[in-house]
Amino acid sequence: MPNALPWALSQTQFAVEVVATIAFALSGVIEGARKRLDAVGICVVAGLAAFGGGTVRDILLDRRPLFWVQHAGWVWVLLALCVGAMLVMRAKHLDPTARAMQWPDALGLGLFTAVGTQIAIDAQMPAIIAVILGMVTAVFGGVLRDIVCNEIPRAFSDHRPYAICSFAGGWVLVLAHAAGLSQWGALLAAAGTATALRVAAVLLDWRLPAWQ
Amino acid sequence: MPNALPWALSQTQFAVEVVATIAFALSGVIEGARKRLDAVGICVVAGLAAFGGGTVRDILLDRRPLFWVQHAGWVWVLLALCVGAMLVMRAKHLDPTARAMQWPDALGLGLFTAVGTQIAIDAQMPAIIAVILGMVTAVFGGVLRDIVCNEIPRAFSDHRPYAICSFAGGWVLVLAHAAGLSQWGALLAAAGTATALRVAAVLLDWRLPAWQ
Amino acid sequence: MPNALPWALSQTQFAVEVVATIAFALSGVIEGARKRLDAVGICVVAGLAAFGGGTVRDILLDRRPLFWVQHAGWVWVLLALCVGAMLVMRAKHLDPTARAMQWPDALGLGLFTAVGTQIAIDAQMPAIIAVILGMVTAVFGGVLRDIVCNEIPRAFSDHRPYAICSFAGGWVLVLAHAAGLSQWGALLAAAGTATALRVAAVLLDWRLPAWQ
C-alpha cells in the first residue's frame, strides 16, 4: 500500500478544509444574525466569509475559475448550512456558539493561510507577496463580512493577534520550501504554526502592542 | 416584414434597459443626497448603483471590456442624469421620489437578473453559479452604493424580498432554457418573474421569515 | 550628455512618486490610529491607501502584474514606514501631522492622476474612461481606507474639491495629447493642474455647491 499515507493525508486535508469553511461560514451567519440581517443577507454574508478571502486572492492573481465556481457543490453546502444554522438559532442562544467557534476558526486560519500562500508561490509570486496573499486568503473573508455588516473589521481592531498569526504561518511555508521540506511537510508546518499561534493567543490572552 | 418582431423586442429591451439603469442611478443619487454627500460623491455613488453589479459580475467572470467601458456614452448619460437630478432635488422633497422609484427599480431588478444570468450561462457557468451571478448583477450595485454610504446594504437587512426575487428569476431562466424556450422567451420569463415577485412583495407587504 | 534631461526627469518623477506613496500611506496610518486599529490593521489600511487606487484600476483594466506585486520592495518600504510612523505617533500628537499631510497628499493626487490616466490611454481606453480611471487611481485608495475604517469616504462627503481636481487633471492630459505635446509635457501639465487646483482649494477654502 504505497499510497496509503498520501490518501490519508488528502482525506485529512479535505476534512479540515470542510471544517474550516464551515467555521468561516458560521462566523458570517452569527455576525449577520447579530446585525439583524434577513435570511438572504445572512446567506450572502456567510458566503463572503467562507469564500471571500480566496476570491480576492484569485482576483489579485488573475486566476480563474474561482474555487466556488469550479466546485459549485460547495454553494449548495453553504446554502444548506445557512438554513440549518438559522433554524437552530431560532431556538437557542447565540453567545456559546460564538465562543465555541474560536477553535474551528483557528483551524481555518491556519489551513487557508497554507493553501493561499502555496497557490501564490505556484503562481511565481515573490516571497513577501505570497505571504501577503496567504494572509488575504485567510483574513479577507472576515474583512468583507465585517464591511458588509458595517463594522470595522475585527481582524484589524480587536488588538488580538489574528492576521499576524497568518503572516507568521506564511513565512514558515516559504522557509520550509527553502529548507527543502516536502510539499506536505511545508503545508503542515505552515498551517500548524498559524493555528498554534492563534490558539495560544486566545488561551493566553495575548495583546498586540497599542499606542496612546 | 419578418424582422418586425425582433426589432420591436430589441427596441423594447433597450428602452427597459435605459429605464432600469436610470432607476438604479437615481437610487444612488437619492441615497447620496440623504447622506449629505457632495456633488462628486453623488455621481460616484450613482455610478456604483447603476454599473457596480455588472462590473462585479464581469470581474468574477474575468470578462472584458466592462459594459461602461465599451459603451462610454453611458457615462455621459449618467453624469447628465446626476446633474439634472441634483438640480431638481434642490427644489423638491426627496421622499415622494424615493417611493415612486420602487417601480422602475423592480423593472431593473428583473432585467438585470435576466441579462446577468444569461451572460453567465453563455460563459459556461453551472446553473447555480449562473443564478448567483445574475443576482450579483441585479443586487450588488445597490450593495456597493450602501457600503460607500456607510449603511448595512438594504437588500440584506430590510426583511423584504429583493435578492430572492432575483434568485427565483434566475432559476426561471435556467429552467426555460432546459425546457427549450427561445432565447427571448426565456429572458422575458425570467425578467417577468423577478419583477412580478418584487412588485407583489411591495404591494402585498411580504416579509422574509425572521428569527429572535 | 544627451540623456541628462530625461535622467533628471525620471529621477524627479521617482522622488515625487516616493513622496506621494508615502503621503497616501501616512494618511492610512493616521486614519487607522484615529479609529484605534491595532498595529496589523494600521499596516493594512496604510497599504490600501497607498496601493488601493492603482490596484482597483488594474483590476478594472485586467492589467497584471499589479504594481506592488511587480515591485515587491515597496511592500517592505510600506511596512517599515508604518512601524516608524507608529513609533513616532506614540510620542507625539496627531493633529499637526494630519494638517501637514495636505501638501504631499495634493502632490500625490496630481501624480497618481497623471500616471493612472496615461496607463488607461495606453490601454486604448476612450477619453472619458481614461479620465475616470485616472481619478480611480488617485482617489480610490483613500476610499478603500475610509470604507475599512467604517467612514463615508471623505473624498465624497467633505464638500471640498478633491476628486474633481483629479478629473480636471485627467482632461488636461487628454487634451495635451490631442494638442501634440510630448509625453513628459502632457504628464507634467496634468499632474500640475490637479495638484495646483487642490492646493488652491485648500488655501482658498473652496467649497463644492451644496443643496438643501
XYZ file of C-alpha atoms in Angstrom:
636
model
C 0.000 0.000 0.000
C 2.427 2.719 -1.057
C -0.350 5.274 -1.431
C -1.913 4.846 1.993
C -0.166 7.829 3.559
C -0.936 10.371 0.782
C -4.511 9.075 0.717
C -4.876 9.538 4.465
C -3.317 12.996 4.265
C -5.563 14.016 1.404
C -8.611 12.800 3.312
C -7.388 14.644 6.381
C -6.873 17.821 4.390
C -10.335 17.535 2.900
C -11.896 17.028 6.334
C -10.014 20.002 7.780
C -10.972 22.132 4.765
C -14.644 21.271 5.279
C -14.425 22.147 8.970
C -12.624 25.427 8.216
C -15.007 26.572 5.508
C -17.972 25.727 7.720
C -16.410 27.632 10.621
C -15.881 30.709 8.459
C -19.427 30.463 7.065
C -20.840 30.128 10.574
C -18.969 33.255 11.642
C -20.878 35.012 8.873
C -24.212 33.546 9.992
C -23.620 34.659 13.583
C -22.426 38.144 12.620
C -25.363 38.549 10.241
C -27.850 37.446 12.874
C -26.337 39.886 15.369
C -26.882 42.673 12.870
C -30.495 41.547 12.302
C -29.952 40.807 8.633
C -32.711 38.901 6.883
C -32.312 35.309 5.664
C -30.898 36.361 2.286
C -28.411 38.743 3.846
C -27.193 36.035 6.209
C -26.545 33.640 3.330
C -24.627 36.332 1.434
C -22.548 37.300 4.465
C -21.841 33.623 5.208
C -20.757 33.159 1.597
C -18.480 36.209 1.765
C -16.907 34.951 4.995
C -16.331 31.473 3.588
C -15.279 32.228 0.005
C -14.405 35.956 0.047
C -10.731 35.625 1.014
C -9.932 33.108 -1.705
C -11.926 35.120 -4.236
C -9.996 38.329 -3.527
C -6.710 36.375 -3.773
C -7.738 34.869 -7.125
C -8.793 38.277 -8.497
C -5.455 39.795 -7.436
C -3.640 36.845 -9.083
C -5.993 36.897 -12.104
C -6.665 33.201 -11.505
C -9.819 31.532 -12.806
C -12.064 29.640 -12.355
C -12.743 30.741 -8.817
C -12.897 27.971 -6.187
C -16.640 28.183 -5.647
C -17.282 28.368 -9.388
C -15.219 25.240 -10.019
C -16.751 23.370 -7.098
C -20.317 24.607 -7.357
C -21.453 21.874 -4.986
C -19.967 23.911 -2.144
C -22.507 26.638 -2.791
C -25.287 24.147 -2.099
C -23.487 23.018 1.057
C -23.256 26.658 2.134
C -26.952 27.297 1.498
C -27.952 24.146 3.416
C -25.632 25.148 6.244
C -27.134 28.628 6.495
C -30.701 27.344 6.534
C -29.774 24.754 9.164
C -27.919 27.277 11.299
C -30.807 29.744 11.127
C -33.276 27.061 12.234
C -31.026 26.108 15.154
C -30.521 29.739 16.113
C -34.240 30.411 16.314
C -34.309 28.025 19.253
C -31.006 28.660 21.011
C -28.873 31.435 22.362
C -26.014 32.805 20.243
C -23.139 33.514 22.576
C -21.983 29.975 23.359
C -21.845 29.320 19.604
C -19.661 32.380 19.056
C -17.169 31.281 21.675
C -17.115 27.665 20.550
C -16.332 28.824 17.040
C -12.902 30.168 18.001
C -11.386 26.684 17.644
C -12.566 25.754 14.147
C -11.849 29.369 13.153
C -8.228 28.965 14.282
C -8.037 25.747 12.226
C -9.417 27.622 9.227
C -6.926 30.444 9.698
C -4.026 28.002 9.514
C -5.334 25.962 6.609
C -6.411 28.914 4.464
C -3.021 30.546 5.125
C -1.097 27.481 3.990
C -3.249 26.856 0.909
C -3.346 30.525 -0.109
C 0.399 31.052 0.274
C 1.113 27.850 -1.671
C -1.152 28.963 -4.542
C 0.665 32.308 -4.713
C 4.068 30.567 -4.691
C 2.874 28.299 -7.515
C 1.954 31.500 -9.409
C 5.635 32.609 -9.158
C 4.987 35.409 -6.683
C 7.953 36.736 -4.651
C 8.018 35.591 -1.042
C 6.580 38.710 0.593
C 3.713 38.825 -1.915
C 2.960 35.125 -1.439
C 2.824 35.610 2.321
C 0.515 38.609 1.939
C -1.770 36.715 -0.432
C -1.914 33.816 2.034
C -2.964 36.337 4.692
C -5.558 37.786 2.310
C -6.936 34.265 1.773
C -7.270 33.633 5.482
C -8.367 37.069 6.678
C -10.266 38.930 3.941
C -13.353 36.717 4.097
C -13.883 38.035 7.608
C -12.977 41.548 6.483
C -15.656 41.519 3.768
C -18.133 40.042 6.269
C -17.479 42.905 8.680
C -17.569 45.603 5.967
C -20.987 44.415 4.736
C -22.163 44.309 8.356
C -20.983 47.921 8.717
C -18.304 47.211 11.319
C -14.601 47.988 11.391
C -13.080 44.574 10.539
C -12.453 42.726 13.781
C -9.153 41.367 12.463
C -7.810 44.934 12.394
C -9.351 46.400 15.508
C -9.624 43.927 18.397
C -5.943 44.169 19.342
C -5.576 40.397 19.416
C -3.169 38.566 17.130
C -5.083 37.169 14.141
C -3.742 38.311 10.774
C -0.235 38.276 12.222
C -0.549 34.550 13.051
C -1.346 34.021 9.379
C 1.615 36.233 8.412
C 3.936 34.083 10.540
C 2.495 30.877 9.082
C 3.091 32.111 5.562
C 6.761 32.757 6.287
C 7.064 29.239 7.729
C 5.843 27.892 4.367
C 8.354 29.994 2.454
C 11.208 28.935 4.751
C 10.135 25.284 4.701
C 10.292 25.280 0.895
C 13.694 26.953 1.032
C 14.856 24.307 3.504
C 13.784 21.568 1.084
C 10.844 20.137 3.030
C 8.292 18.108 1.090
C 5.151 19.868 -0.110
C 3.093 18.189 2.585
C 5.566 18.842 5.345
C 5.749 22.508 4.412
C 1.961 22.911 4.289
C 1.521 21.146 7.626
C 4.250 23.234 9.274
C 2.703 26.471 7.986
C -0.884 25.616 8.898
C 0.250 24.247 12.255
C 2.222 27.385 13.073
C -0.608 29.780 12.224
C -3.204 27.701 14.075
C -0.986 27.119 17.124
C -0.148 30.813 17.396
C -3.823 31.732 17.194
C -4.819 29.115 19.782
C -2.057 30.367 22.080
C -3.178 33.956 21.562
C -6.739 33.055 22.577
C -5.781 30.834 25.518
C -3.087 33.137 26.902
C -4.967 36.363 26.119
C -2.122 37.884 24.112
C -2.498 41.508 23.044
C -0.915 43.405 20.202
C 1.096 46.452 21.307
C -1.096 49.555 21.477
C -0.296 53.249 21.422
C -1.870 56.190 23.223
C -41.712 42.139 -42.554
C -40.143 39.047 -40.972
C -37.897 41.111 -38.720
C -40.528 43.373 -37.240
C -40.966 41.327 -34.053
C -37.240 41.023 -33.196
C -36.807 44.715 -33.978
C -39.709 45.644 -31.691
C -38.360 43.364 -28.968
C -34.868 44.789 -29.276
C -36.232 48.355 -29.067
C -38.333 47.319 -26.068
C -35.322 45.765 -24.355
C -33.256 48.866 -24.995
C -35.976 51.113 -23.581
C -36.359 48.922 -20.496
C -32.588 48.814 -20.034
C -32.435 52.614 -20.151
C -35.239 52.901 -17.599
C -33.630 50.314 -15.326
C -30.164 51.858 -15.405
C -31.648 55.286 -14.737
C -33.713 53.909 -11.843
C -30.617 52.331 -10.278
C -28.602 55.519 -10.801
C -31.373 57.616 -9.224
C -31.398 55.323 -6.197
C -27.728 56.273 -5.809
C -28.470 59.980 -6.176
C -31.184 59.825 -3.535
C -29.137 57.746 -1.100
C -26.135 60.030 -1.601
C -28.214 63.151 -1.007
C -29.653 61.623 2.178
C -26.143 61.089 3.446
C -25.207 64.700 2.541
C -22.524 63.648 0.067
C -21.145 66.390 -2.150
C -21.821 66.559 -5.899
C -18.839 64.372 -6.782
C -19.771 61.749 -4.220
C -23.319 61.617 -5.545
C -22.098 60.980 -9.097
C -19.781 58.205 -7.874
C -22.497 56.543 -5.786
C -24.956 56.798 -8.688
C -22.366 55.196 -10.972
C -21.754 52.391 -8.483
C -25.503 51.741 -8.157
C -26.017 51.689 -11.948
C -22.877 49.856 -13.113
C -21.492 48.213 -9.964
C -23.425 44.954 -10.169
C -22.441 44.239 -13.760
C -18.855 45.251 -13.020
C -18.556 42.814 -10.100
C -20.064 40.054 -12.274
C -17.608 40.745 -15.084
C -14.638 40.769 -12.690
C -15.755 37.426 -11.214
C -16.151 36.027 -14.755
C -12.906 37.735 -15.925
C -14.870 39.278 -18.774
C -13.668 42.476 -20.525
C -14.320 45.098 -21.711
C -16.693 46.148 -18.964
C -20.117 47.387 -20.083
C -19.493 51.035 -19.232
C -16.027 50.911 -20.816
C -17.435 49.501 -24.060
C -20.352 51.935 -24.108
C -18.609 55.029 -22.780
C -21.569 57.147 -23.890
C -23.493 55.794 -20.893
C -21.031 57.517 -18.568
C -22.007 60.865 -20.084
C -25.697 59.963 -19.728
C -25.062 59.128 -16.082
C -23.245 62.418 -15.442
C -26.026 64.420 -17.118
C -28.621 62.493 -15.137
C -26.879 63.211 -11.838
C -26.553 66.925 -12.535
C -30.206 67.070 -13.607
C -31.389 65.114 -10.573
C -29.403 67.309 -8.220
C -30.898 70.463 -9.730
C -34.416 69.031 -9.387
C -33.752 67.900 -5.826
C -32.667 71.345 -4.699
C -36.240 72.428 -5.293
C -38.311 69.391 -4.243
C -38.664 66.953 -1.386
C -36.990 63.551 -1.562
C -39.456 61.044 -0.168
C -42.022 61.029 -2.959
C -39.205 60.432 -5.422
C -37.918 57.544 -3.340
C -41.326 55.849 -3.240
C -42.018 56.400 -6.926
C -38.716 54.736 -7.721
C -39.827 51.338 -6.425
C -41.456 50.566 -9.777
C -38.576 51.265 -12.168
C -36.296 49.625 -9.605
C -38.421 46.442 -9.786
C -38.135 46.581 -13.598
C -34.368 46.945 -13.292
C -34.181 44.027 -10.860
C -35.891 41.757 -13.393
C -33.960 42.914 -16.427
C -30.521 42.913 -14.788
C -31.254 39.427 -13.397
C -32.185 38.043 -16.814
C -29.244 39.664 -18.629
C -26.709 38.778 -15.931
C -27.799 35.148 -15.675
C -27.731 34.803 -19.470
C -24.190 36.207 -19.662
C -23.039 33.702 -17.028
C -24.737 30.816 -18.897
C -23.004 31.942 -22.092
C -19.719 31.782 -20.146
C -20.413 28.054 -19.440
C -21.131 28.528 -15.744
C -23.040 25.772 -13.912
C -26.687 26.609 -13.166
C -26.312 27.615 -9.504
C -23.335 29.856 -10.317
C -25.189 31.490 -13.231
C -28.162 32.205 -10.966
C -25.877 33.692 -8.295
C -24.083 35.861 -10.859
C -27.463 37.070 -12.165
C -28.331 38.023 -8.587
C -24.960 39.762 -8.207
C -25.708 41.754 -11.384
C -29.085 42.886 -10.100
C -28.274 43.410 -6.416
C -24.589 44.320 -5.929
C -24.897 47.793 -7.447
C -27.170 48.659 -4.537
C -24.891 46.813 -2.130
C -21.859 48.886 -3.192
C -23.990 52.048 -3.017
C -24.945 51.241 0.590
C -21.407 50.241 1.619
C -19.970 53.541 0.359
C -22.807 55.366 2.156
C -21.817 53.511 5.342
C -25.087 51.588 5.692
C -25.790 47.874 6.009
C -26.971 47.010 2.471
C -30.735 47.406 2.380
C -31.090 44.301 0.214
C -29.795 42.226 3.132
C -31.398 43.949 6.065
C -34.884 45.290 5.367
C -36.573 41.881 5.658
C -38.410 42.372 2.363
C -37.908 40.028 -0.596
C -35.471 41.621 -3.045
C -32.430 39.465 -3.829
C -34.624 36.376 -3.520
C -36.898 37.642 -6.322
C -33.787 37.839 -8.486
C -32.773 34.340 -7.351
C -36.156 32.978 -8.418
C -35.982 34.792 -11.760
C -32.561 33.312 -12.449
C -33.872 29.764 -11.934
C -36.742 30.526 -14.324
C -34.144 31.374 -16.978
C -32.230 28.141 -16.356
C -35.426 26.057 -16.459
C -36.736 27.875 -19.544
C -33.514 27.037 -21.389
C -33.782 23.408 -20.256
C -37.400 23.332 -21.462
C -36.254 24.514 -24.886
C -37.789 28.002 -24.898
C -36.363 30.535 -27.322
C -33.717 32.937 -26.035
C -36.221 35.790 -26.000
C -38.940 33.775 -24.330
C -36.561 32.639 -21.630
C -35.268 36.150 -20.948
C -38.787 37.571 -20.801
C -39.988 34.812 -18.485
C -37.046 35.345 -16.147
C -37.253 39.135 -16.071
C -41.038 38.960 -15.732
C -40.851 36.536 -12.816
C -38.327 38.581 -10.866
C -40.144 41.858 -11.494
C -43.598 40.419 -10.742
C -42.384 38.861 -7.489
C -40.838 42.151 -6.416
C -43.952 44.146 -7.321
C -46.095 41.653 -5.418
C -43.751 41.846 -2.436
C -44.068 45.638 -2.346
C -47.826 45.732 -2.946
C -48.713 42.917 -0.562
C -46.111 43.880 2.051
C -44.470 40.439 2.102
C -41.841 39.819 4.766
C -38.962 37.366 4.881
C -39.085 34.990 7.861
C -37.218 36.460 10.837
C -35.760 34.916 13.951
C -35.496 36.126 17.524
C 25.259 64.213 -22.221
C 22.169 63.834 -24.398
C 20.327 61.850 -21.705
C 20.743 64.244 -18.817
C 17.309 65.810 -19.053
C 15.357 62.514 -19.260
C 17.515 61.160 -16.447
C 16.785 64.203 -14.283
C 13.102 63.997 -15.076
C 12.986 60.293 -14.329
C 14.758 60.879 -11.004
C 12.334 63.702 -10.256
C 9.345 61.520 -11.086
C 10.707 58.746 -8.879
C 11.240 61.155 -5.992
C 7.735 62.604 -6.353
C 6.260 59.089 -6.592
C 8.007 58.097 -3.377
C 6.712 61.210 -1.612
C 3.181 60.665 -2.916
C 3.010 56.990 -1.977
C 4.374 57.797 1.473
C 1.837 60.604 1.894
C -1.033 58.280 0.980
C 0.289 55.544 3.274
C 0.632 58.043 6.132
C -2.973 59.123 5.618
C -3.867 55.480 6.247
C -1.708 55.299 9.363
C -3.299 58.436 10.804
C -6.861 57.376 9.955
C -6.235 53.910 11.380
C -4.787 55.314 14.578
C -7.783 57.639 14.958
C -10.061 54.603 14.730
C -7.925 52.762 17.320
C -6.998 49.962 14.935
C -4.258 47.609 16.094
C -0.789 47.538 14.511
C -1.819 44.984 11.873
C -4.918 46.947 10.926
C -2.898 50.136 10.534
C -0.466 48.438 8.141
C -3.369 47.055 6.072
C -5.164 50.413 5.943
C -1.899 52.173 5.010
C -1.359 49.618 2.261
C -4.905 50.117 0.947
C -4.469 53.892 0.935
C -1.123 53.698 -0.891
C -1.761 50.878 -3.370
C -5.582 50.506 -3.420
C -6.337 53.035 -6.157
C -3.849 51.584 -8.613
C -4.983 48.058 -7.755
C -8.648 48.840 -8.484
C -7.613 50.499 -11.766
C -5.549 47.476 -12.791
C -8.388 45.072 -11.918
C -10.847 47.138 -13.992
C -8.334 47.167 -16.885
C -7.435 43.470 -16.334
C -3.786 44.502 -16.145
C -1.201 42.329 -14.391
C 1.143 42.142 -12.597
C -0.079 44.686 -10.086
C 2.334 47.494 -9.195
C 3.077 46.253 -5.685
C 3.460 42.665 -6.926
C 5.975 43.717 -9.570
C 7.886 45.993 -7.192
C 7.660 43.897 -4.036
C 10.325 46.031 -2.415
C 7.676 48.738 -1.938
C 5.811 46.437 0.434
C 8.876 46.352 2.699
C 9.141 50.148 2.472
C 5.486 50.387 3.460
C 5.923 48.051 6.433
C 8.994 49.960 7.623
C 7.127 53.236 7.201
C 4.162 52.009 9.249
C 6.345 50.752 12.086
C 8.284 54.018 12.082
C 5.146 56.139 11.992
C 3.582 54.178 14.845
C 6.697 54.631 16.980
C 6.711 58.376 16.305
C 2.983 58.658 16.985
C 3.309 57.034 20.418
C 5.297 60.080 21.437
C 3.609 62.955 19.589
C 0.221 64.429 18.925
C -1.629 63.535 15.714
C -3.406 66.649 14.515
C -0.445 68.722 13.291
C 0.707 65.714 11.231
C -2.724 65.471 9.624
C -2.657 69.098 8.566
C 0.931 68.939 7.295
C -0.038 65.979 5.144
C -2.324 68.042 2.921
C 0.650 69.149 0.816
C 2.220 65.800 -0.047
C -1.321 64.449 -0.472
C -2.001 67.137 -3.095
C 1.236 66.131 -4.843
C 0.135 62.504 -4.774
C -3.278 63.420 -6.164
C -1.692 65.083 -9.185
C 0.903 62.407 -9.851
C -1.417 59.429 -9.419
C -3.959 61.156 -11.692
C -1.403 61.696 -14.461
C 0.096 58.206 -14.233
C -3.287 56.462 -13.959
C -4.839 58.350 -16.871
C -1.752 57.656 -19.014
C -1.914 53.921 -18.256
C -5.593 53.850 -19.284
C -4.825 55.765 -22.506
C -2.034 53.268 -23.261
C -4.657 50.518 -22.802
C -6.726 52.113 -25.615
C -9.498 53.387 -23.353
C -11.764 56.174 -24.668
C -11.065 59.606 -23.182
C -13.867 59.713 -20.599
C -12.952 56.220 -19.329
C -9.244 57.103 -19.145
C -10.062 60.205 -17.112
C -12.279 58.193 -14.764
C -9.606 55.529 -14.315
C -7.067 58.261 -13.539
C -9.460 59.549 -10.892
C -9.908 55.996 -9.551
C -6.115 55.684 -9.279
C -5.813 58.905 -7.314
C -8.937 58.696 -5.162
C -9.935 55.057 -4.521
C -7.006 54.323 -2.215
C -8.499 56.831 0.197
C -11.978 55.492 -0.486
C -10.955 51.939 0.489
C -9.130 53.332 3.547
C -12.312 55.093 4.692
C -14.592 52.106 3.953
C -12.423 49.780 6.050
C -12.381 52.428 8.804
C -16.201 52.473 8.642
C -16.494 56.080 7.478
C -18.229 57.607 4.487
C -15.272 58.304 2.146
C -14.019 61.815 2.830
C -13.453 62.437 -0.882
C -17.236 62.175 -1.376
C -18.536 63.895 1.700
C -16.416 66.800 2.887
C -17.738 69.223 0.227
C -14.225 70.272 -0.750
C -12.863 69.746 -4.261
C -10.706 66.625 -4.326
C -11.797 64.042 -6.900
C -12.845 66.865 -9.205
C -9.280 68.264 -9.225
C -8.173 64.844 -10.422
C -10.968 64.826 -13.025
C -9.765 68.187 -14.378
C -6.151 66.999 -14.429
C -7.133 63.906 -16.407
C -8.787 66.030 -19.092
C -5.646 68.168 -19.293
C -3.680 65.013 -20.115
C -6.180 64.015 -22.820
C -6.157 67.495 -24.344
C -2.365 67.779 -24.129
C -2.016 64.539 -26.093
C -4.541 65.805 -28.648
C -2.552 69.055 -28.926
C 0.598 67.053 -29.697
C 2.563 67.761 -26.508
C 5.374 65.376 -25.639
C 4.640 62.548 -23.196
C 6.535 64.346 -20.443
C 4.952 67.695 -21.084
C 1.486 66.172 -21.009
C 2.139 64.303 -17.776
C 3.595 67.388 -16.092
C 0.696 69.574 -17.244
C -1.866 67.079 -15.950
C -0.193 66.460 -12.610
C 0.473 70.183 -12.206
C -3.161 71.080 -12.913
C -4.605 68.569 -10.449
C -2.110 69.475 -7.727
C -2.471 73.227 -8.255
C -6.268 73.032 -8.149
C -6.135 71.027 -4.929
C -3.649 73.402 -3.337
C -5.826 76.353 -4.342
C -8.915 74.603 -2.966
C -7.215 74.095 0.391
C -5.659 77.572 0.582
C -8.724 79.476 -0.617
C -11.212 77.266 1.229
C -13.236 76.448 -1.907
C -16.495 74.551 -1.436
C -18.452 72.356 -3.798
C -22.029 73.563 -4.394
C -24.420 72.014 -1.864
C -28.179 71.503 -1.872
C -30.797 71.589 0.845
